[in-house]
Short mmCIF file of C-alpha atoms in Angstrom, two decimals:
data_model
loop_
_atom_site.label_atom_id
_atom_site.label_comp_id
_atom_site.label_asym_id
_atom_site.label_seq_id
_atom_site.Cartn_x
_atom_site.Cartn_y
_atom_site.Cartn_z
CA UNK A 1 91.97 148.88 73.46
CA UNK A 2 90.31 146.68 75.98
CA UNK A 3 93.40 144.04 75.87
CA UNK A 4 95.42 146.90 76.43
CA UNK A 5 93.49 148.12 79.50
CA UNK A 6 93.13 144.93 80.80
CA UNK A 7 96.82 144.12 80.57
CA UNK A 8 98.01 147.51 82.65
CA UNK A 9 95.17 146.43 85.27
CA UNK A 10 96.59 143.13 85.48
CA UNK A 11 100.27 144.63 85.96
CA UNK A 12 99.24 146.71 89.19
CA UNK A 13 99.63 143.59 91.13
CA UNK A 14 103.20 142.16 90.70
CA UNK A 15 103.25 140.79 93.87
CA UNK A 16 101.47 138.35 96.19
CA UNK A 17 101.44 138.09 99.90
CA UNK A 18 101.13 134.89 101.15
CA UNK A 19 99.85 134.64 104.53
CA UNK A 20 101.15 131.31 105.65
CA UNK A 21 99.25 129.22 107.90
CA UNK A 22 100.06 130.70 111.38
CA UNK A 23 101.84 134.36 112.71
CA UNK A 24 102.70 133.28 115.57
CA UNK A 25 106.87 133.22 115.38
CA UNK A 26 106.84 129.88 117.94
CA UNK A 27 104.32 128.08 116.06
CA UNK A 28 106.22 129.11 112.69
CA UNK A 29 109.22 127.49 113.84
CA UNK A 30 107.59 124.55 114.87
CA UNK A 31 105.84 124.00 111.47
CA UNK A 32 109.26 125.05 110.03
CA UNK A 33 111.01 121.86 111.51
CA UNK A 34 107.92 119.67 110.52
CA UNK A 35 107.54 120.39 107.40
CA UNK A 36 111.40 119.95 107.06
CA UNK A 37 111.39 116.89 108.41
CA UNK A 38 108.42 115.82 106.24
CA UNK A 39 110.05 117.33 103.32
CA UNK A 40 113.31 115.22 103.69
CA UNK A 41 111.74 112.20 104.15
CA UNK A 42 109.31 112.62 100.80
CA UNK A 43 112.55 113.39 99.12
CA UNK A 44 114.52 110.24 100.24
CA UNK A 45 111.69 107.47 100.64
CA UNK A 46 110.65 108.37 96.82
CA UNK A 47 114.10 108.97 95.34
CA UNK A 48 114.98 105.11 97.03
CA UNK A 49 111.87 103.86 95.59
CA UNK A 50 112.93 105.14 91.67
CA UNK A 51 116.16 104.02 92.14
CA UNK A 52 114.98 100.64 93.48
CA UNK A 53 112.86 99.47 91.13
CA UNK A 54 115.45 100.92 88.32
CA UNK A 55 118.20 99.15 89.82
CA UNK A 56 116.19 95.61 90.36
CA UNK A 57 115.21 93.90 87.15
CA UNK A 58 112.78 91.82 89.33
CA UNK A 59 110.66 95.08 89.61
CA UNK A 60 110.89 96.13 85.94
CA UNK A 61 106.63 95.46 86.00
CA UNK A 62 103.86 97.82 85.01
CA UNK A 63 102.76 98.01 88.76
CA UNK A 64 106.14 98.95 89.39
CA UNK A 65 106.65 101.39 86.48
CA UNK A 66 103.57 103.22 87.55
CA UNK A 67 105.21 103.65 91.15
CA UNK A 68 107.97 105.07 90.04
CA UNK A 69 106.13 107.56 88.25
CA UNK A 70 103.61 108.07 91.22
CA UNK A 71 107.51 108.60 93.36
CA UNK A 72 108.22 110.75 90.58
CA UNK A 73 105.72 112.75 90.82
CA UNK A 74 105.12 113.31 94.55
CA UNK A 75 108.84 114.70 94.55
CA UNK A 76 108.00 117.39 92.29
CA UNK A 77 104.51 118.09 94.10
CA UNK A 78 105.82 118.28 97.36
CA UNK A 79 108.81 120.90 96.11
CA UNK A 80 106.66 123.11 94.77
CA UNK A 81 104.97 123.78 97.46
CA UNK A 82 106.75 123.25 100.33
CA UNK A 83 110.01 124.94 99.62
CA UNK A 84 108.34 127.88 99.25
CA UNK A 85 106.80 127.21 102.74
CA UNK A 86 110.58 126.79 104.50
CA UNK A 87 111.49 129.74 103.02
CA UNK A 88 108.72 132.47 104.13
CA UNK A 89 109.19 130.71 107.54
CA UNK A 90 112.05 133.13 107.64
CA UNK A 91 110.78 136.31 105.79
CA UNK A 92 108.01 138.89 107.58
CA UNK A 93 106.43 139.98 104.25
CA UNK A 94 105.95 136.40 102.46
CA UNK A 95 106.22 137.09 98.86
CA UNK A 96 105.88 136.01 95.74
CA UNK A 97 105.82 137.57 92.41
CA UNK A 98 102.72 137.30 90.01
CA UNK A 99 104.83 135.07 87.48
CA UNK A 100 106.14 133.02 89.82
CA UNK A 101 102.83 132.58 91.47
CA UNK A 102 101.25 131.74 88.16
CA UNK A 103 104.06 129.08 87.68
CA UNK A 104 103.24 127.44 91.42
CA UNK A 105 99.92 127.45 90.25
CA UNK A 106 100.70 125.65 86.93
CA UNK A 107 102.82 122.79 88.55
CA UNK A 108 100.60 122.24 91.41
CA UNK A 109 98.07 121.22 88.91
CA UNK A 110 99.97 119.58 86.71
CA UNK A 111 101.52 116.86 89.25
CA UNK A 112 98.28 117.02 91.27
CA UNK A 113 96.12 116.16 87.75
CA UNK A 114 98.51 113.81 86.54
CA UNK A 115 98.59 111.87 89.90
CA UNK A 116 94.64 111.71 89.98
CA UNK A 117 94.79 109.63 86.21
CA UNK A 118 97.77 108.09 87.37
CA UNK A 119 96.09 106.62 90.27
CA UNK A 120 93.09 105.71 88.31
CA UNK A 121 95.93 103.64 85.98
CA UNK A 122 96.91 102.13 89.25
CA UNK A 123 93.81 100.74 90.03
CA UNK A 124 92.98 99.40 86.29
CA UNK A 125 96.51 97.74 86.84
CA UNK A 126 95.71 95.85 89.85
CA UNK A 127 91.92 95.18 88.18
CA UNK A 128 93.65 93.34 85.30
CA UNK A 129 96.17 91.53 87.29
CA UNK A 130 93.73 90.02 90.48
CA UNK A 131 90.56 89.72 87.71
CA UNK A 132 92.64 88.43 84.75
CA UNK A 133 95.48 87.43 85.80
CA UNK A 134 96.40 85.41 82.67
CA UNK A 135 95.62 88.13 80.02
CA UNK A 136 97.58 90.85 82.61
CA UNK A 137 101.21 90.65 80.57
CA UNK A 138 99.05 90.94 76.80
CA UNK A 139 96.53 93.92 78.31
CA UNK A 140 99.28 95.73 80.39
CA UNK A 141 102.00 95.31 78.26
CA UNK A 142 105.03 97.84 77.77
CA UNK A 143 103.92 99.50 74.75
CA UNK A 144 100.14 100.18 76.58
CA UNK A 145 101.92 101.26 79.31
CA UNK A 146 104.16 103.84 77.87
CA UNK A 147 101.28 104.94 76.26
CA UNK A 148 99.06 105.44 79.31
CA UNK A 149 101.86 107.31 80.78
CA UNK A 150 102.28 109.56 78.05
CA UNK A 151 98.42 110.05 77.65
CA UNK A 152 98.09 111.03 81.85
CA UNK A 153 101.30 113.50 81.57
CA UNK A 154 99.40 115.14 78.42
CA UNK A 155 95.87 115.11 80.25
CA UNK A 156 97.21 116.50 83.56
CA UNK A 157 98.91 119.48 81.03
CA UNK A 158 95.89 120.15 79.23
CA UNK A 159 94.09 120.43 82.45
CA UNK A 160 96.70 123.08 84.29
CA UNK A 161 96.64 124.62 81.13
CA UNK A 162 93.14 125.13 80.87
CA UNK A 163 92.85 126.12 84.59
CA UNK A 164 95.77 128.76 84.75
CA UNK A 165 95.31 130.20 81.60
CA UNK A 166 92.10 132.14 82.62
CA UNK A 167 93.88 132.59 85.38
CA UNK A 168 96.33 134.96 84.30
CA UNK A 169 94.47 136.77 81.91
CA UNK A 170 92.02 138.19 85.14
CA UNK A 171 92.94 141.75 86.50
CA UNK A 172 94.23 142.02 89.62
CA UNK A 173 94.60 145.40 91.00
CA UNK A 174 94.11 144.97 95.02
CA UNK A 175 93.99 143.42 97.47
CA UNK A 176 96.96 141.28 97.63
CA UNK A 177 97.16 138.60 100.10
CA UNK A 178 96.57 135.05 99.59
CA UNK A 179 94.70 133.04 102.54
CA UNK A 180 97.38 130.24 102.37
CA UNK A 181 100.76 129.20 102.26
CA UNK A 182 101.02 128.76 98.42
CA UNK A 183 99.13 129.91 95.52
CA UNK A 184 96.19 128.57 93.95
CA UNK A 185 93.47 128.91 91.68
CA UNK A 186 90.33 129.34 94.08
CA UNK A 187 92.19 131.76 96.15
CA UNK A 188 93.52 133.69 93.69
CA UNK A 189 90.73 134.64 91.44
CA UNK A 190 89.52 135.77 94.73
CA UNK A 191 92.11 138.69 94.27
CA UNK A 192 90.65 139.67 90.94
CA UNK A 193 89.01 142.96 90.58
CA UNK A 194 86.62 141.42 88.19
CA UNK A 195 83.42 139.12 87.81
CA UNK A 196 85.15 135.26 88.33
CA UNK A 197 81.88 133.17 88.54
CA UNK A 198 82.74 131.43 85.27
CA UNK A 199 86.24 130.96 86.28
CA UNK A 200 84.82 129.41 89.38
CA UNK A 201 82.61 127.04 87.19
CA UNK A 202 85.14 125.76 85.46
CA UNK A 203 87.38 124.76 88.62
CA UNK A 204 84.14 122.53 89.38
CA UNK A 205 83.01 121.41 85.87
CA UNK A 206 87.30 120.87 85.72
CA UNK A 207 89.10 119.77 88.86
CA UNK A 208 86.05 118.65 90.43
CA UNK A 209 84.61 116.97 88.21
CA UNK A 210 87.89 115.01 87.59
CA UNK A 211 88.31 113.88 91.08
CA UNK A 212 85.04 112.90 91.94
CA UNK A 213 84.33 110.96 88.54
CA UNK A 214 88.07 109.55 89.04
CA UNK A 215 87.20 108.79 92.65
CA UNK A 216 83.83 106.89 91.65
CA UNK A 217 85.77 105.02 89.01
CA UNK A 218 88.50 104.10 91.37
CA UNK A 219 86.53 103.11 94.43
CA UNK A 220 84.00 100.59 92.16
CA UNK A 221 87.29 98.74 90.57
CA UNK A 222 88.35 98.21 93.97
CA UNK A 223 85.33 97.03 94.70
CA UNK A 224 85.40 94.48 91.87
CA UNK A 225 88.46 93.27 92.80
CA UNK A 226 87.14 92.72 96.65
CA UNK A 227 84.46 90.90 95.03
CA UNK A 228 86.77 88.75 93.14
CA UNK A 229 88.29 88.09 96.00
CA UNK A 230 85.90 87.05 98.68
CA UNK A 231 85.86 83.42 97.50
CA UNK A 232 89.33 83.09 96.96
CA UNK A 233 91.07 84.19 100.36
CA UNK A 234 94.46 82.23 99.91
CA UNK A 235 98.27 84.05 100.85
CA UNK A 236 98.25 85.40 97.30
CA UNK A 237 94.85 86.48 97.75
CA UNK A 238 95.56 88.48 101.07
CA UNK A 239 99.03 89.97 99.56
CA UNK A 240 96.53 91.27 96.61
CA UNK A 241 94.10 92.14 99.25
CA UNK A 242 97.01 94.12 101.03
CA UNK A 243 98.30 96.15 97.80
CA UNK A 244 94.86 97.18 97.01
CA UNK A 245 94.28 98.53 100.55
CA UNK A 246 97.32 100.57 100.46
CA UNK A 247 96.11 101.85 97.15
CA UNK A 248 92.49 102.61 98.41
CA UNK A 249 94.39 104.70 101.36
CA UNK A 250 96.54 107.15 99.25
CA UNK A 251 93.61 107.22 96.46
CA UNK A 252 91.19 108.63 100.01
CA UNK A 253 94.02 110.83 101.24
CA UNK A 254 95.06 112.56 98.18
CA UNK A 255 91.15 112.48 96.30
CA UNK A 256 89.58 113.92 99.60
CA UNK A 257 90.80 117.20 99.16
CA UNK A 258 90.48 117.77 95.32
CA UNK A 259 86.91 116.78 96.34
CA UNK A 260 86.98 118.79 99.37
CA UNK A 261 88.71 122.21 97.71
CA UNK A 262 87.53 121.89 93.71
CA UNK A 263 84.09 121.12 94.05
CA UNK A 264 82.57 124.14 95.79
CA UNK A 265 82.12 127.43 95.16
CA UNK A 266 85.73 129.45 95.51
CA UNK A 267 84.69 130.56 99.23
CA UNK A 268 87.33 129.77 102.40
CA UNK A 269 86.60 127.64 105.32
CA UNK A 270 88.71 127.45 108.25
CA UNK A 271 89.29 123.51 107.36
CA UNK A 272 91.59 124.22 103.69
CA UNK A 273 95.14 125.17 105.46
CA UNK A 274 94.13 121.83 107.42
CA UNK A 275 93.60 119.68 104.47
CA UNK A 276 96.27 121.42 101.88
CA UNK A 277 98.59 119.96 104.82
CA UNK A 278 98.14 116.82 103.89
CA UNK A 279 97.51 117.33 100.30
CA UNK A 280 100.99 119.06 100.33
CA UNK A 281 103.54 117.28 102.61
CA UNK A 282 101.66 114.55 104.02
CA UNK A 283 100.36 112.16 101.29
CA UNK A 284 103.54 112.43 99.48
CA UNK A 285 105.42 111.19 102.72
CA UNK A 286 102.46 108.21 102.94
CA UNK A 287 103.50 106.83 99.82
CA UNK A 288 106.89 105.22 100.39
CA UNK A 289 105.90 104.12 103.31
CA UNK A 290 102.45 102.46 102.06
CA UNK A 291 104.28 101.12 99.05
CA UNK A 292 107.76 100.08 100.99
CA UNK A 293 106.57 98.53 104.51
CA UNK A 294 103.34 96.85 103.27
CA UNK A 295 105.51 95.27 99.95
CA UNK A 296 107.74 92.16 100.58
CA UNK A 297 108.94 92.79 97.23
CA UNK A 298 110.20 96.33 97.46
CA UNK A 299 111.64 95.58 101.00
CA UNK A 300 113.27 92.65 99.66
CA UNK A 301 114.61 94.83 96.47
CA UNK A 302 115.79 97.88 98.98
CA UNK A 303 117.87 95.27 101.61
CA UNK A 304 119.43 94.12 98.34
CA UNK A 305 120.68 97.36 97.10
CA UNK A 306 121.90 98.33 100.87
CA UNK A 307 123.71 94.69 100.80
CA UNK A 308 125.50 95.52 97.88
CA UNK A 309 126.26 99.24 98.64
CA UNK A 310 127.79 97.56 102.05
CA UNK A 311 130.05 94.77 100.28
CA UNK A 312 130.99 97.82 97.90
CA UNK A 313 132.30 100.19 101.13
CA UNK A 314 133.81 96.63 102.85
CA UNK A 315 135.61 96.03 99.60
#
């Protein structure tokens, strides 16, 4: 009887609103053709970076294979999202329906989770190859690395399981709108006509406490590895030294706001449209760039594949 009341409270709402982050038409239309233009570039920079390191045997590496699955990723975390965003740029109302809101929600976390342990592979990569570089092909070999890409993809889809589950089993009966410009778990349990202060513990004890223990892990192997190499400052040393810097940026970028959102209390502050920004469209955009313009390798792999894609048109 209760499941049964609970289930025609929850269907009253079969809609979201999504309030976007401005309603001002001229500052819509801006963000429309930035986000656009971030949006295309995401799309290509990471799509050439896949196809790169597929294409040139020289980058079939684990540091490599673990880029093309952060590329991967950041495509499908960045569409979610955004494309959603374009779109309402265009429509008054701005909505979404509950299902499709709790499928946003379950893909937002699912790329977002997986990139956090995917990142934290990263760094345990370049730990093993700086630290130890003669055990790095036995430690990191192919079978551990399929392996540790199979057990991230599983933990960042037990973890959007275990988030959006709850989720959807809350009733929501009024009001309707979502503070942002897609949905997520903080601000829609908000929406529920119900008591959500365990939901809102397990976002902390859950996405929280993954970032910041995954952030604390990530910034002391980095640290060992700058340790390593303060006495060894050569041109290999500084091209580590480089890679490792990139890494530490995107690891800041994309960690700050898990931190930033996940581990408070589900209450809005002026600052979250700000940083889901960035968590959204800009760090997905940073990567190709970090990983392409700092990396002699990739650059030399991507003029390769344009050479040849030239003497193919000439011919």
């Amino acid at each position: 009887m209760e499941e049964a009341v609970l289930l025609n409270q929850t269907s009253l709402v079969t809609y979201f609103r999504l309030r976007g982050l401005s309603v001002n038409q001229k500052a819509q239309i801006a963000m429309f053709s930035m986000f656009l233009i971030f949006y295309v570039l995401t799309l290509i920079g990471n799509v050439l970076i896949v196809i790169t390191i597929i294409y040139d045997h020289r980058l079939h590496t684990p540091m490599y294979f673990f880029l093309s699955n952060l590329s991967f990723i950041d495509v499908c975390h960045s569409t979610v999202t955004v494309l959603k965003m374009l779109r309402d740029t265009w429509s008054e109302e701005k909505l979404i329906s509950f299902d499709a809101c709790v499928t946003q929600m379950f893909c937002l976390h699912l790329f977002a989770c997986t990139e956090i342990f995917l990142l934290t592979v990263m760094a345990y990569d370049r730990y093993v190859a700086i630290c130890k570089p003669l055990q790095y092909m036995i430690v990191m070999n192919w079978k551990v690395c399929v392996l540790l890409a199979v057990a991230l993809w599983t933990g960042g889809t037990i973890h959007s399981i275990a988030l959006t589950s709850p989720t959807i089993k809350l009733p929501y009966c009024g009001p309707d709108e979502i503070d942002n410009f897609f949905c997520d778990v903080p601000q829609v349990i908000k929406l529920a006509c119900t008591y959500t202060h365990v939901i809102e513990i397990l976002i902390v004890s859950n996405s929280g406490l993954i970032s910041v223990v995954c952030f604390v892990v990530l910034v002391v192997s980095y640290a060992v590895i700058l340790v390593s190499l303060r006495q060894q400052i050569s041109k290999g040393k500084w091209k580590a030294l480089s890679t490792c810097a990139a890494h530490l940026t995107v690891v800041t970028l994309f960690l700050g706001h898990c931190i930033f959102i996940y581990s408070r209390p589900s209450t809005s502050l002026p600052e979250d449209k700000v940083v889901s920004v960035f968590f959204t469209a800009v760090t997905p955009l940073l990567n190709p760039i970090i990983y392409t313009l700092r990396n002699e390798e990739m650059k030399s792999a991507l003029n390769k594949l344009v050479g040849r894609k030239e003497r193919k048109e000439e011919k």
